[in-house]
Amino acid sequence: MDEQYRLTIIRRVGVLSIIANVLLLGVKAAAAFLTGSRSMAGDFVHTLSDVATTVVMLIGCAMAAKRADEAHPYGHEKLEYVAAILLGAALAFTGLEVARGGVTSLRTGGAPIERGKLALLAAALSIAVKEGMFWITRHYAVKTGSGALKADAWHHRSDALSSVGSLAGVWCAVAGYPRGDGVGAIAIGGMIVLAGAGVAYRAAAHVDDHAAWDAPLSVMLSAASDVDGVIEARVVRTRMHGGVFYAEMIVRVDAAQTVAQAYAVARAVHDIVEARVPECKHITVNVEPHVADASEH
């Protein structure tokens, strides 16, 4: 996929996310203020963090799209996943704050919720909108291979789950169990922390030169085998670099070939592998001589 087209998709999804979150912020702020619900207030804080982290995601993706330069000869792709780690950390911090508010509510015995139907309606609306945003964002995260967009998708899912907790907490409070609102806030906080930790953990694998476990090795080897002069090929190592990966391959050629002939084979293997596997940003091809055994004749 063309990098500029990819960045355009990410920007559009990010802007859609911000618009949806800003609209929900207004609804949740009004509901939290009018009802006094602790879990609804936590849900509002979570959505507020959604807006901030989506902005961070867009900045990270824009930086990752910058071309390689003299100071960064391997490009800037990792910055997208650094942004995803920041998103995960922000999620976890938000979750802790929401849970802390729930604990405070429990210690004070909770408080009755006014206009409970309004809070229930706000929570139900949030669940529908955020779950829809999760599926939209996840679809384009897969399409573009964006780790930051994938992290943002799970942020939407965690916000939908937090609204489920808010819905349950408000319902309990309305039903005569005021501590239920605090319990809901604690549950919301716990879910947010887990979601944040998961986002950060998955993104870290793309930053620390982790092996590319999902690299299509069979496609790469098949491509190399299609080059005239290749007797045998094997991929010896791979490493992630943001949303793409680097690889090293060894190909064996007839030992009787000249250096120029062997180089031409290696160059052809390099070109065909990178053409068939776009997510392979660069492959280094090393050549080894193949000497036929006497038993083969």
Short mmCIF file of C-alpha atoms in Angstrom, two decimals, residues 46 84-85 87-93 95 150-162 187-203:
data_model
loop_
_atom_site.label_atom_id
_atom_site.label_comp_id
_atom_site.label_asym_id
_atom_site.label_seq_id
_atom_site.Cartn_x
_atom_site.Cartn_y
_atom_site.Cartn_z
CA HIS A 46 -11.97 7.49 29.90
CA ALA A 84 1.09 2.92 20.73
CA ILE A 85 3.12 2.33 23.91
CA LEU A 87 -1.40 5.08 24.34
CA GLY A 88 -1.18 1.94 26.48
CA ALA A 89 0.46 3.82 29.34
CA ALA A 90 -2.21 6.52 29.18
CA LEU A 91 -4.91 3.84 29.30
CA ALA A 92 -3.38 2.18 32.35
CA PHE A 93 -3.01 5.48 34.20
CA GLY A 95 -7.79 3.05 34.69
CA LYS A 150 -4.91 -1.08 16.28
CA ALA A 151 -4.13 0.32 19.73
CA ASP A 152 -6.73 3.03 19.19
CA ALA A 153 -9.28 0.37 18.22
CA TRP A 154 -8.75 -1.44 21.51
CA HIS A 155 -9.04 1.89 23.28
CA HIS A 156 -12.54 2.15 21.78
CA ARG A 157 -13.33 -1.40 22.95
CA SER A 158 -12.12 -0.64 26.48
CA ASP A 159 -14.29 2.48 26.51
CA ALA A 160 -17.29 0.38 25.45
CA LEU A 161 -16.53 -2.05 28.28
CA SER A 162 -16.20 0.81 30.73
CA ALA A 187 -14.51 -2.69 37.51
CA ILE A 188 -14.19 -0.06 34.79
CA GLY A 189 -10.78 0.96 36.09
CA GLY A 190 -9.55 -2.64 36.15
CA MET A 191 -10.65 -3.28 32.57
CA ILE A 192 -8.95 -0.08 31.41
CA VAL A 193 -5.67 -1.02 33.11
CA LEU A 194 -5.67 -4.47 31.50
CA ALA A 195 -6.43 -3.01 28.07
CA GLY A 196 -3.63 -0.47 28.41
CA ALA A 197 -1.10 -3.08 29.51
CA GLY A 198 -2.04 -5.29 26.56
CA VAL A 199 -1.68 -2.46 24.04
CA ALA A 200 1.74 -1.48 25.40
CA TYR A 201 2.96 -5.09 25.50
CA ARG A 202 1.97 -5.82 21.90
CA ALA A 203 3.52 -2.58 20.65
#
